[in-house]
PDB file of C-alpha atoms in Angstrom:
ATOM      1  CA  MET P  28     165.554 153.304  84.061  1.00 33.00           C
ATOM      2  CA  PRO P  29     168.767 155.076  83.886  1.00 34.00           C
ATOM      3  CA  LYS P  30     169.101 157.371  80.960  1.00 33.00           C
ATOM      4  CA  VAL P  31     171.061 156.175  78.011  1.00 35.00           C
ATOM      5  CA  THR P  32     173.852 158.282  76.635  1.00 37.00           C
ATOM      6  CA  LEU P  33     173.599 158.497  72.939  1.00 41.00           C
ATOM      7  CA  PRO P  34     176.885 158.172  71.193  1.00 41.00           C
ATOM      8  CA  LEU P  35     176.496 159.947  67.810  1.00 42.00           C
ATOM      9  CA  ILE P  36     178.725 157.272  66.009  1.00 44.00           C
ATOM     10  CA  ASN P  37     178.429 155.466  62.854  1.00 42.00           C
ATOM     11  CA  LYS P  38     179.948 152.215  61.319  1.00 41.00           C
ATOM     12  CA  LEU P  39     182.671 154.303  59.284  1.00 43.00           C
ATOM     13  CA  ILE P  40     184.858 155.308  62.594  1.00 46.00           C
ATOM     14  CA  VAL P  41     188.212 153.986  61.807  1.00 46.00           C
ATOM     15  CA  GLY P  42     189.191 151.128  64.028  1.00 56.00           C
ATOM     16  CA  MET P  43     185.812 150.646  65.450  1.00 74.00           C
ATOM     17  CA  LYS P  44     183.780 147.279  64.889  1.00 88.00           C
ATOM     18  CA  TRP P  45     180.261 147.440  63.978  1.00 90.00           C
ATOM     19  CA  PHE P  46     179.056 145.678  67.361  1.00 89.00           C
ATOM     20  CA  GLU P  47     181.292 148.124  69.277  1.00 87.00           C
ATOM     21  CA  SER P  48     179.349 151.033  67.930  1.00 86.00           C
ATOM     22  CA  TRP P  49     175.706 149.669  67.248  1.00 92.00           C
ATOM     23  CA  PHE P  50     175.065 147.941  70.297  1.00 90.00           C
ATOM     24  CA  ASP P  51     175.900 150.921  72.448  1.00 88.00           C
ATOM     25  CA  THR P  52     173.520 153.479  70.789  1.00 91.00           C
ATOM     26  CA  ALA P  53     169.946 154.328  71.876  1.00 90.00           C
ATOM     27  CA  TYR P  54     168.801 153.626  68.370  1.00 94.00           C
ATOM     28  CA  TYR P  55     169.666 149.988  68.842  1.00 93.00           C
ATOM     29  CA  HIS P  56     167.232 149.988  71.855  1.00 90.00           C
ATOM     30  CA  ALA P  57     164.681 151.837  70.053  1.00 93.00           C
ATOM     31  CA  LEU P  58     164.682 149.592  66.902  1.00 93.00           C
ATOM     32  CA  TYR P  59     164.248 146.366  69.066  1.00 90.00           C
ATOM     33  CA  GLU P  60     161.929 148.017  71.546  1.00 83.00           C
ATOM     34  CA  HIS P  61     159.119 145.414  70.561  1.00 78.00           C
ATOM     35  CA  ARG P  62     160.918 142.292  71.989  1.00 77.00           C
ATOM     36  CA  ASN P  63     158.551 140.239  73.882  1.00 78.00           C
ATOM     37  CA  ASP P  64     159.969 139.865  77.637  1.00 83.00           C
ATOM     38  CA  ALA P  65     157.088 137.263  78.269  1.00 88.00           C
ATOM     39  CA  GLU P  66     158.365 134.790  75.883  1.00 87.00           C
ATOM     40  CA  ALA P  67     162.022 135.335  76.886  1.00 88.00           C
ATOM     41  CA  ALA P  68     160.882 134.463  80.301  1.00 93.00           C
ATOM     42  CA  GLU P  69     159.027 131.358  79.285  1.00 95.00           C
ATOM     43  CA  PHE P  70     161.961 130.140  77.191  1.00 96.00           C
ATOM     44  CA  MET P  71     164.360 130.523  80.101  1.00 96.00           C
ATOM     45  CA  ASP P  72     161.866 128.684  82.403  1.00 97.00           C
ATOM     46  CA  ARG P  73     161.549 125.751  79.771  1.00 97.00           C
ATOM     47  CA  LEU P  74     165.223 125.513  79.796  1.00 97.00           C
ATOM     48  CA  LEU P  75     165.579 125.512  83.549  1.00 96.00           C
ATOM     49  CA  GLY P  76     162.912 122.783  83.613  1.00 96.00           C
ATOM     50  CA  HIS P  77     164.765 120.688  81.265  1.00 97.00           C
ATOM     51  CA  LEU P  78     168.470 121.304  82.778  1.00 97.00           C
ATOM     52  CA  GLY P  79     167.066 120.811  86.353  1.00 96.00           C
ATOM     53  CA  LEU P  80     169.336 123.224  88.028  1.00 96.00           C
ATOM     54  CA  GLU P  81     169.314 123.560  91.707  1.00 94.00           C
ATOM     55  CA  LEU P  82     168.326 126.725  93.763  1.00 95.00           C
ATOM     56  CA  GLY P  83     171.463 128.819  94.247  1.00 96.00           C
ATOM     57  CA  SER P  84     173.242 127.497  91.002  1.00 97.00           C
ATOM     58  CA  LYS P  85     175.689 129.728  89.456  1.00 98.00           C
ATOM     59  CA  VAL P  86     175.229 130.815  86.023  1.00 98.00           C
ATOM     60  CA  LEU P  87     176.472 133.364  83.415  1.00 98.00           C
ATOM     61  CA  ASP P  88     174.502 135.104  80.686  1.00 98.00           C
ATOM     62  CA  VAL P  89     177.089 135.933  77.944  1.00 98.00           C
ATOM     63  CA  ALA P  90     176.206 139.100  75.864  1.00 97.00           C
ATOM     64  CA  CYS P  91     173.023 139.742  78.195  1.00 96.00           C
ATOM     65  CA  GLY P  92     172.190 143.051  76.761  1.00 93.00           C
ATOM     66  CA  LYS P  93     169.893 144.691  78.991  1.00 93.00           C
ATOM     67  CA  GLY P  94     169.557 141.582  81.433  1.00 93.00           C
ATOM     68  CA  ARG P  95     166.171 140.477  80.504  1.00 92.00           C
ATOM     69  CA  HIS P  96     167.281 136.968  80.429  1.00 95.00           C
ATOM     70  CA  SER P  97     169.281 137.434  83.734  1.00 96.00           C
ATOM     71  CA  ALA P  98     166.746 139.153  85.741  1.00 95.00           C
ATOM     72  CA  HIS P  99     164.362 136.152  84.911  1.00 96.00           C
ATOM     73  CA  LEU P 100     166.791 133.676  85.860  1.00 97.00           C
ATOM     74  CA  ALA P 101     167.756 135.613  89.018  1.00 97.00           C
ATOM     75  CA  SER P 102     163.968 135.593  89.970  1.00 96.00           C
ATOM     76  CA  ARG P 103     163.939 131.802  89.947  1.00 96.00           C
ATOM     77  CA  GLY P 104     166.692 131.442  92.226  1.00 97.00           C
ATOM     78  CA  LEU P 105     169.897 131.417  90.422  1.00 98.00           C
ATOM     79  CA  LYS P 106     173.068 133.258  91.168  1.00 98.00           C
ATOM     80  CA  VAL P 107     173.756 135.203  87.987  1.00 98.00           C
ATOM     81  CA  CYS P 108     176.582 137.156  86.324  1.00 97.00           C
ATOM     82  CA  GLY P 109     175.528 138.811  83.215  1.00 97.00           C
ATOM     83  CA  PHE P 110     178.064 140.336  80.905  1.00 97.00           C
ATOM     84  CA  ASP P 111     177.982 142.598  77.636  1.00 97.00           C
ATOM     85  CA  LEU P 112     180.537 144.705  75.614  1.00 95.00           C
ATOM     86  CA  SER P 113     177.888 147.499  75.641  1.00 93.00           C
ATOM     87  CA  GLU P 114     178.110 150.034  78.588  1.00 93.00           C
ATOM     88  CA  ASN P 115     174.719 151.558  77.961  1.00 92.00           C
ATOM     89  CA  SER P 116     173.171 148.056  77.992  1.00 94.00           C
ATOM     90  CA  ILE P 117     174.829 147.087  81.226  1.00 96.00           C
ATOM     91  CA  ASN P 118     173.915 150.517  82.719  1.00 94.00           C
ATOM     92  CA  ILE P 119     170.178 149.640  81.955  1.00 94.00           C
ATOM     93  CA  ALA P 120     170.624 146.091  83.489  1.00 95.00           C
ATOM     94  CA  ARG P 121     172.174 147.384  86.616  1.00 96.00           C
ATOM     95  CA  GLY P 122     169.103 149.733  86.875  1.00 95.00           C
ATOM     96  CA  LEU P 123     166.887 146.868  87.184  1.00 93.00           C
ATOM     97  CA  ASN P 124     168.135 146.244  90.755  1.00 94.00           C
ATOM     98  CA  VAL P 125     167.851 142.661  90.400  1.00 94.00           C
ATOM     99  CA  VAL P 126     168.513 140.518  93.828  1.00 96.00           C
ATOM    100  CA  GLY P 127     170.979 137.751  92.791  1.00 96.00           C
ATOM    101  CA  ALA P 128     172.269 139.201  89.592  1.00 97.00           C
ATOM    102  CA  ASP P 129     175.530 141.205  88.773  1.00 97.00           C
ATOM    103  CA  PHE P 130     176.273 142.785  85.726  1.00 97.00           C
ATOM    104  CA  LEU P 131     179.679 143.712  83.914  1.00 97.00           C
ATOM    105  CA  VAL P 132     180.922 145.252  81.050  1.00 97.00           C
ATOM    106  CA  HIS P 133     183.106 142.641  79.233  1.00 97.00           C
ATOM    107  CA  ASP P 134     184.386 141.232  75.892  1.00 96.00           C
ATOM    108  CA  MET P 135     183.286 137.691  75.446  1.00 97.00           C
ATOM    109  CA  ARG P 136     186.364 136.905  73.421  1.00 97.00           C
ATOM    110  CA  GLN P 137     188.335 137.496  76.859  1.00 96.00           C
ATOM    111  CA  PRO P 138     188.286 134.919  79.634  1.00 95.00           C
ATOM    112  CA  PHE P 139     185.317 135.191  81.585  1.00 96.00           C
ATOM    113  CA  PRO P 140     184.846 136.693  84.808  1.00 91.00           C
ATOM    114  CA  MET P 141     183.326 133.979  86.663  1.00 92.00           C
ATOM    115  CA  THR P 142     184.375 130.111  86.533  1.00 94.00           C
ATOM    116  CA  GLU P 143     183.246 127.006  87.833  1.00 97.00           C
ATOM    117  CA  VAL P 144     179.503 127.903  86.889  1.00 98.00           C
ATOM    118  CA  ASP P 145     176.805 125.245  86.712  1.00 98.00           C
ATOM    119  CA  ALA P 146     175.580 126.854  83.367  1.00 98.00           C
ATOM    120  CA  VAL P 147     176.493 129.486  80.820  1.00 98.00           C
ATOM    121  CA  PHE P 148     173.433 130.911  78.769  1.00 98.00           C
ATOM    122  CA  ASN P 149     174.094 132.431  75.532  1.00 98.00           C
ATOM    123  CA  VAL P 150     170.791 133.166  73.697  1.00 97.00           C
ATOM    124  CA  PHE P 151     169.064 135.232  71.063  1.00 93.00           C
ATOM    125  CA  THR P 152     171.824 134.947  68.486  1.00 95.00           C
ATOM    126  CA  SER P 153     174.253 136.883  70.640  1.00 95.00           C
ATOM    127  CA  PHE P 154     177.154 135.233  68.643  1.00 96.00           C
ATOM    128  CA  GLY P 155     178.612 134.922  65.401  1.00 95.00           C
ATOM    129  CA  TYR P 156     179.741 138.699  65.253  1.00 95.00           C
ATOM    130  CA  PHE P 157     183.171 138.406  64.159  1.00 93.00           C
ATOM    131  CA  ASP P 158     185.041 138.657  60.633  1.00 91.00           C
ATOM    132  CA  ASP P 159     187.607 136.025  62.028  1.00 94.00           C
ATOM    133  CA  PRO P 160     186.140 132.565  62.785  1.00 95.00           C
ATOM    134  CA  ALA P 161     188.792 131.840  65.150  1.00 97.00           C
ATOM    135  CA  GLU P 162     187.091 134.458  67.327  1.00 96.00           C
ATOM    136  CA  ASP P 163     183.838 132.561  67.292  1.00 96.00           C
ATOM    137  CA  ALA P 164     185.619 129.430  68.436  1.00 97.00           C
ATOM    138  CA  GLN P 165     187.513 131.263  70.991  1.00 97.00           C
ATOM    139  CA  VAL P 166     183.976 132.395  72.637  1.00 98.00           C
ATOM    140  CA  LEU P 167     183.043 128.526  72.754  1.00 97.00           C
ATOM    141  CA  MET P 168     186.130 127.714  74.409  1.00 98.00           C
ATOM    142  CA  ASN P 169     185.691 130.498  77.024  1.00 98.00           C
ATOM    143  CA  MET P 170     182.173 129.259  77.518  1.00 98.00           C
ATOM    144  CA  ALA P 171     183.453 125.668  78.079  1.00 98.00           C
ATOM    145  CA  SER P 172     186.398 126.951  80.456  1.00 98.00           C
ATOM    146  CA  ALA P 173     183.923 128.889  82.655  1.00 98.00           C
ATOM    147  CA  CYS P 174     181.907 125.558  83.335  1.00 98.00           C
ATOM    148  CA  LYS P 175     182.549 123.359  86.361  1.00 97.00           C
ATOM    149  CA  ARG P 176     182.627 119.580  85.248  1.00 97.00           C
ATOM    150  CA  GLY P 177     179.209 118.625  84.651  1.00 97.00           C
ATOM    151  CA  GLY P 178     177.903 122.247  83.819  1.00 98.00           C
ATOM    152  CA  TYR P 179     175.934 123.101  80.750  1.00 98.00           C
ATOM    153  CA  VAL P 180     176.371 125.349  77.788  1.00 98.00           C
ATOM    154  CA  VAL P 181     173.232 126.605  76.267  1.00 98.00           C
ATOM    155  CA  GLN P 182     173.387 128.524  73.240  1.00 98.00           C
ATOM    156  CA  ASP P 183     170.175 129.731  71.076  1.00 98.00           C
ATOM    157  CA  TYR P 184     171.181 130.780  67.636  1.00 98.00           C
ATOM    158  CA  LEU P 185     169.236 131.740  64.334  1.00 97.00           C
ATOM    159  CA  ASN P 186     168.729 128.991  62.036  1.00 97.00           C
ATOM    160  CA  ALA P 187     169.910 130.696  58.715  1.00 95.00           C
ATOM    161  CA  ALA P 188     168.544 128.028  56.577  1.00 94.00           C
ATOM    162  CA  SER P 189     165.121 129.064  57.573  1.00 95.00           C
ATOM    163  CA  VAL P 190     165.266 132.652  56.395  1.00 93.00           C
ATOM    164  CA  LEU P 191     167.878 132.744  53.568  1.00 94.00           C
ATOM    165  CA  ASP P 192     165.545 131.879  50.728  1.00 92.00           C
ATOM    166  CA  ASP P 193     163.491 135.193  51.848  1.00 94.00           C
ATOM    167  CA  LEU P 194     166.642 137.445  51.596  1.00 95.00           C
ATOM    168  CA  PRO P 195     167.163 140.212  50.475  1.00 96.00           C
ATOM    169  CA  GLN P 196     164.459 141.929  52.528  1.00 95.00           C
ATOM    170  CA  GLU P 197     164.080 145.695  52.879  1.00 97.00           C
ATOM    171  CA  ALA P 198     161.897 147.544  55.363  1.00 96.00           C
ATOM    172  CA  GLU P 199     160.958 151.138  56.646  1.00 96.00           C
ATOM    173  CA  LEU P 200     159.531 151.718  60.176  1.00 94.00           C
ATOM    174  CA  SER P 201     159.504 154.324  62.842  1.00 95.00           C
ATOM    175  CA  ARG P 202     160.177 153.417  66.459  1.00 94.00           C
ATOM    176  CA  GLY P 203     161.055 155.528  69.594  1.00 91.00           C
ATOM    177  CA  GLY P 204     160.792 158.722  67.592  1.00 93.00           C
ATOM    178  CA  TYR P 205     163.223 157.695  64.901  1.00 96.00           C
ATOM    179  CA  GLY P 206     162.982 156.693  61.381  1.00 96.00           C
ATOM    180  CA  PHE P 207     164.491 153.350  60.269  1.00 97.00           C
ATOM    181  CA  VAL P 208     165.417 152.043  56.846  1.00 97.00           C
ATOM    182  CA  THR P 209     167.016 148.304  56.963  1.00 97.00           C
ATOM    183  CA  ARG P 210     168.111 146.037  54.231  1.00 97.00           C
ATOM    184  CA  LYS P 211     168.920 142.477  55.187  1.00 97.00           C
ATOM    185  CA  TYR P 212     171.211 140.130  52.877  1.00 97.00           C
ATOM    186  CA  ARG P 213     173.565 137.532  52.774  1.00 96.00           C
ATOM    187  CA  THR P 214     177.204 137.745  51.980  1.00 96.00           C
ATOM    188  CA  GLU P 215     179.216 134.305  51.489  1.00 94.00           C
ATOM    189  CA  ASN P 216     179.673 133.735  55.349  1.00 95.00           C
ATOM    190  CA  HIS P 217     177.086 136.086  57.147  1.00 96.00           C
ATOM    191  CA  ILE P 218     173.555 137.473  57.278  1.00 96.00           C
ATOM    192  CA  VAL P 219     174.046 141.322  57.124  1.00 97.00           C
ATOM    193  CA  LYS P 220     171.599 143.951  58.030  1.00 96.00           C
ATOM    194  CA  ASP P 221     172.392 147.772  56.921  1.00 96.00           C
ATOM    195  CA  ILE P 222     170.620 150.023  59.099  1.00 96.00           C
ATOM    196  CA  GLU P 223     169.818 153.906  58.337  1.00 96.00           C
ATOM    197  CA  VAL P 224     168.693 156.093  61.276  1.00 96.00           C
ATOM    198  CA  ALA P 225     166.933 159.251  60.813  1.00 96.00           C
ATOM    199  CA  ASP P 226     167.215 161.400  63.847  1.00 95.00           C
ATOM    200  CA  GLY P 227     165.901 164.796  62.925  1.00 93.00           C
ATOM    201  CA  ASP P 228     167.604 166.165  60.308  1.00 93.00           C
ATOM    202  CA  ALA P 229     170.566 163.823  60.877  1.00 94.00           C
ATOM    203  CA  VAL P 230     171.015 160.490  59.119  1.00 94.00           C
ATOM    204  CA  TYR P 231     173.410 157.665  60.812  1.00 93.00           C
ATOM    205  CA  SER P 232     174.529 154.402  59.294  1.00 93.00           C
ATOM    206  CA  PHE P 233     175.230 151.356  61.232  1.00 94.00           C
ATOM    207  CA  GLN P 234     175.235 147.356  60.416  1.00 94.00           C
ATOM    208  CA  GLU P 235     174.632 144.076  61.985  1.00 95.00           C
ATOM    209  CA  GLN P 236     176.069 140.644  60.843  1.00 95.00           C
ATOM    210  CA  VAL P 237     175.882 137.263  62.118  1.00 96.00           C
ATOM    211  CA  ARG P 238     177.992 134.257  60.799  1.00 96.00           C
ATOM    212  CA  ILE P 239     175.851 131.625  59.017  1.00 97.00           C
ATOM    213  CA  PHE P 240     176.094 128.282  60.639  1.00 96.00           C
ATOM    214  CA  ASP P 241     174.562 125.058  59.647  1.00 95.00           C
ATOM    215  CA  CYS P 242     173.469 122.849  62.763  1.00 96.00           C
ATOM    216  CA  GLU P 243     176.654 120.595  62.285  1.00 96.00           C
ATOM    217  CA  ARG P 244     179.230 123.374  62.076  1.00 96.00           C
ATOM    218  CA  LEU P 245     177.780 124.928  65.530  1.00 97.00           C
ATOM    219  CA  LEU P 246     177.871 121.473  67.291  1.00 98.00           C
ATOM    220  CA  GLY P 247     181.320 121.355  65.880  1.00 97.00           C
ATOM    221  CA  LEU P 248     182.352 124.262  67.670  1.00 98.00           C
ATOM    222  CA  HIS P 249     181.200 122.909  71.080  1.00 98.00           C
ATOM    223  CA  ARG P 250     182.882 119.550  70.400  1.00 98.00           C
ATOM    224  CA  GLN P 251     186.277 121.551  69.547  1.00 97.00           C
ATOM    225  CA  ALA P 252     185.667 123.318  72.958  1.00 98.00           C
ATOM    226  CA  GLY P 253     185.640 120.136  74.567  1.00 97.00           C
ATOM    227  CA  LEU P 254     181.931 119.785  75.416  1.00 98.00           C
ATOM    228  CA  ASP P 255     179.723 116.825  74.938  1.00 98.00           C
ATOM    229  CA  VAL P 256     176.518 117.761  72.875  1.00 98.00           C
ATOM    230  CA  VAL P 257     173.525 116.533  74.767  1.00 98.00           C
ATOM    231  CA  ASP P 258     170.483 117.995  72.992  1.00 98.00           C
ATOM    232  CA  VAL P 259     169.403 120.229  70.093  1.00 98.00           C
ATOM    233  CA  PHE P 260     166.184 121.800  69.602  1.00 98.00           C
ATOM    234  CA  GLY P 261     164.356 123.707  66.879  1.00 98.00           C
ATOM    235  CA  ASP P 262     162.645 126.757  68.662  1.00 97.00           C
ATOM    236  CA  ASP P 263     162.100 128.514  72.021  1.00 95.00           C
ATOM    237  CA  ARG P 264     159.522 125.838  73.069  1.00 96.00           C
ATOM    238  CA  LEU P 265     162.117 123.266  72.806  1.00 97.00           C
ATOM    239  CA  GLY P 266     160.521 121.300  69.734  1.00 97.00           C
ATOM    240  CA  ALA P 267     162.332 119.236  67.591  1.00 98.00           C
ATOM    241  CA  PHE P 268     165.005 120.316  64.913  1.00 98.00           C
ATOM    242  CA  ASP P 269     164.553 120.561  61.270  1.00 97.00           C
ATOM    243  CA  ALA P 270     167.454 121.593  59.396  1.00 96.00           C
ATOM    244  CA  LYS P 271     165.419 123.559  56.723  1.00 95.00           C
ATOM    245  CA  THR P 272     162.310 124.792  58.616  1.00 96.00           C
ATOM    246  CA  SER P 273     163.100 125.331  62.256  1.00 97.00           C
ATOM    247  CA  PRO P 274     163.788 128.865  63.316  1.00 97.00           C
ATOM    248  CA  ARG P 275     166.415 128.459  65.863  1.00 97.00           C
ATOM    249  CA  ILE P 276     169.201 126.155  66.678  1.00 98.00           C
ATOM    250  CA  VAL P 277     169.156 125.576  70.542  1.00 98.00           C
ATOM    251  CA  VAL P 278     172.220 123.522  71.676  1.00 98.00           C
ATOM    252  CA  ILE P 279     172.695 122.366  74.932  1.00 98.00           C
ATOM    253  CA  SER P 280     176.215 120.654  75.712  1.00 98.00           C
ATOM    254  CA  ARG P 281     177.814 119.595  78.681  1.00 98.00           C
ATOM    255  CA  LYS P 282     181.426 119.695  80.336  1.00 98.00           C
ATOM    256  CA  SER P 283     182.584 116.104  81.020  1.00 93.00           C
TER     257      SER P 283
END
């Protein structure tokens, strides 16, 4: 795996958004090193079985991170383009040397680097990062624009209603040789996580935030983008959606 350059930057740098700094650090990868690749692969397989995509179908993985979902999709015979704003994540993804998958540094708010695709995947709550809701809407418009007619948009997002009653939350943990203190809470429009990282004698501060969407509001963004909603599921096993208890909102829409 390629060495990840560690930018020592914190959320207070003027003009830099939280997602421009945090996702591009080694601390981010250390904090989430426990993510389950086997579960991610099983989720992708269920989605592929549900969509019935043919071998050789062209797909996009939006905000692909280190490429774990892209790599699995390529292993199933799809032609994959994964992109992410984090250069470090894309360097790691490229280092996987996956046949059938290309990886690019790209901002999801800008027109996508591939069009006329059979499906766009946006999974693991890789959305809702922005202060301006118009930017979230633009991302959905970009997803729709990248699809050919009949193409699918698959979005997997946190169902905020299932966690709001448990906020605020605080935790201390050690991962990857670093100490982390996290505090998760809600604001009017977002779920926010403040993150302090102890790296030797230095302490750095970062933040994550995702917009609070209920199901109807998220479906409304798909429809606003000109997509027809065809399925909504409540978890990565494609179980029925319950507005209060389902951990996820998995939306499958189609371009008519």
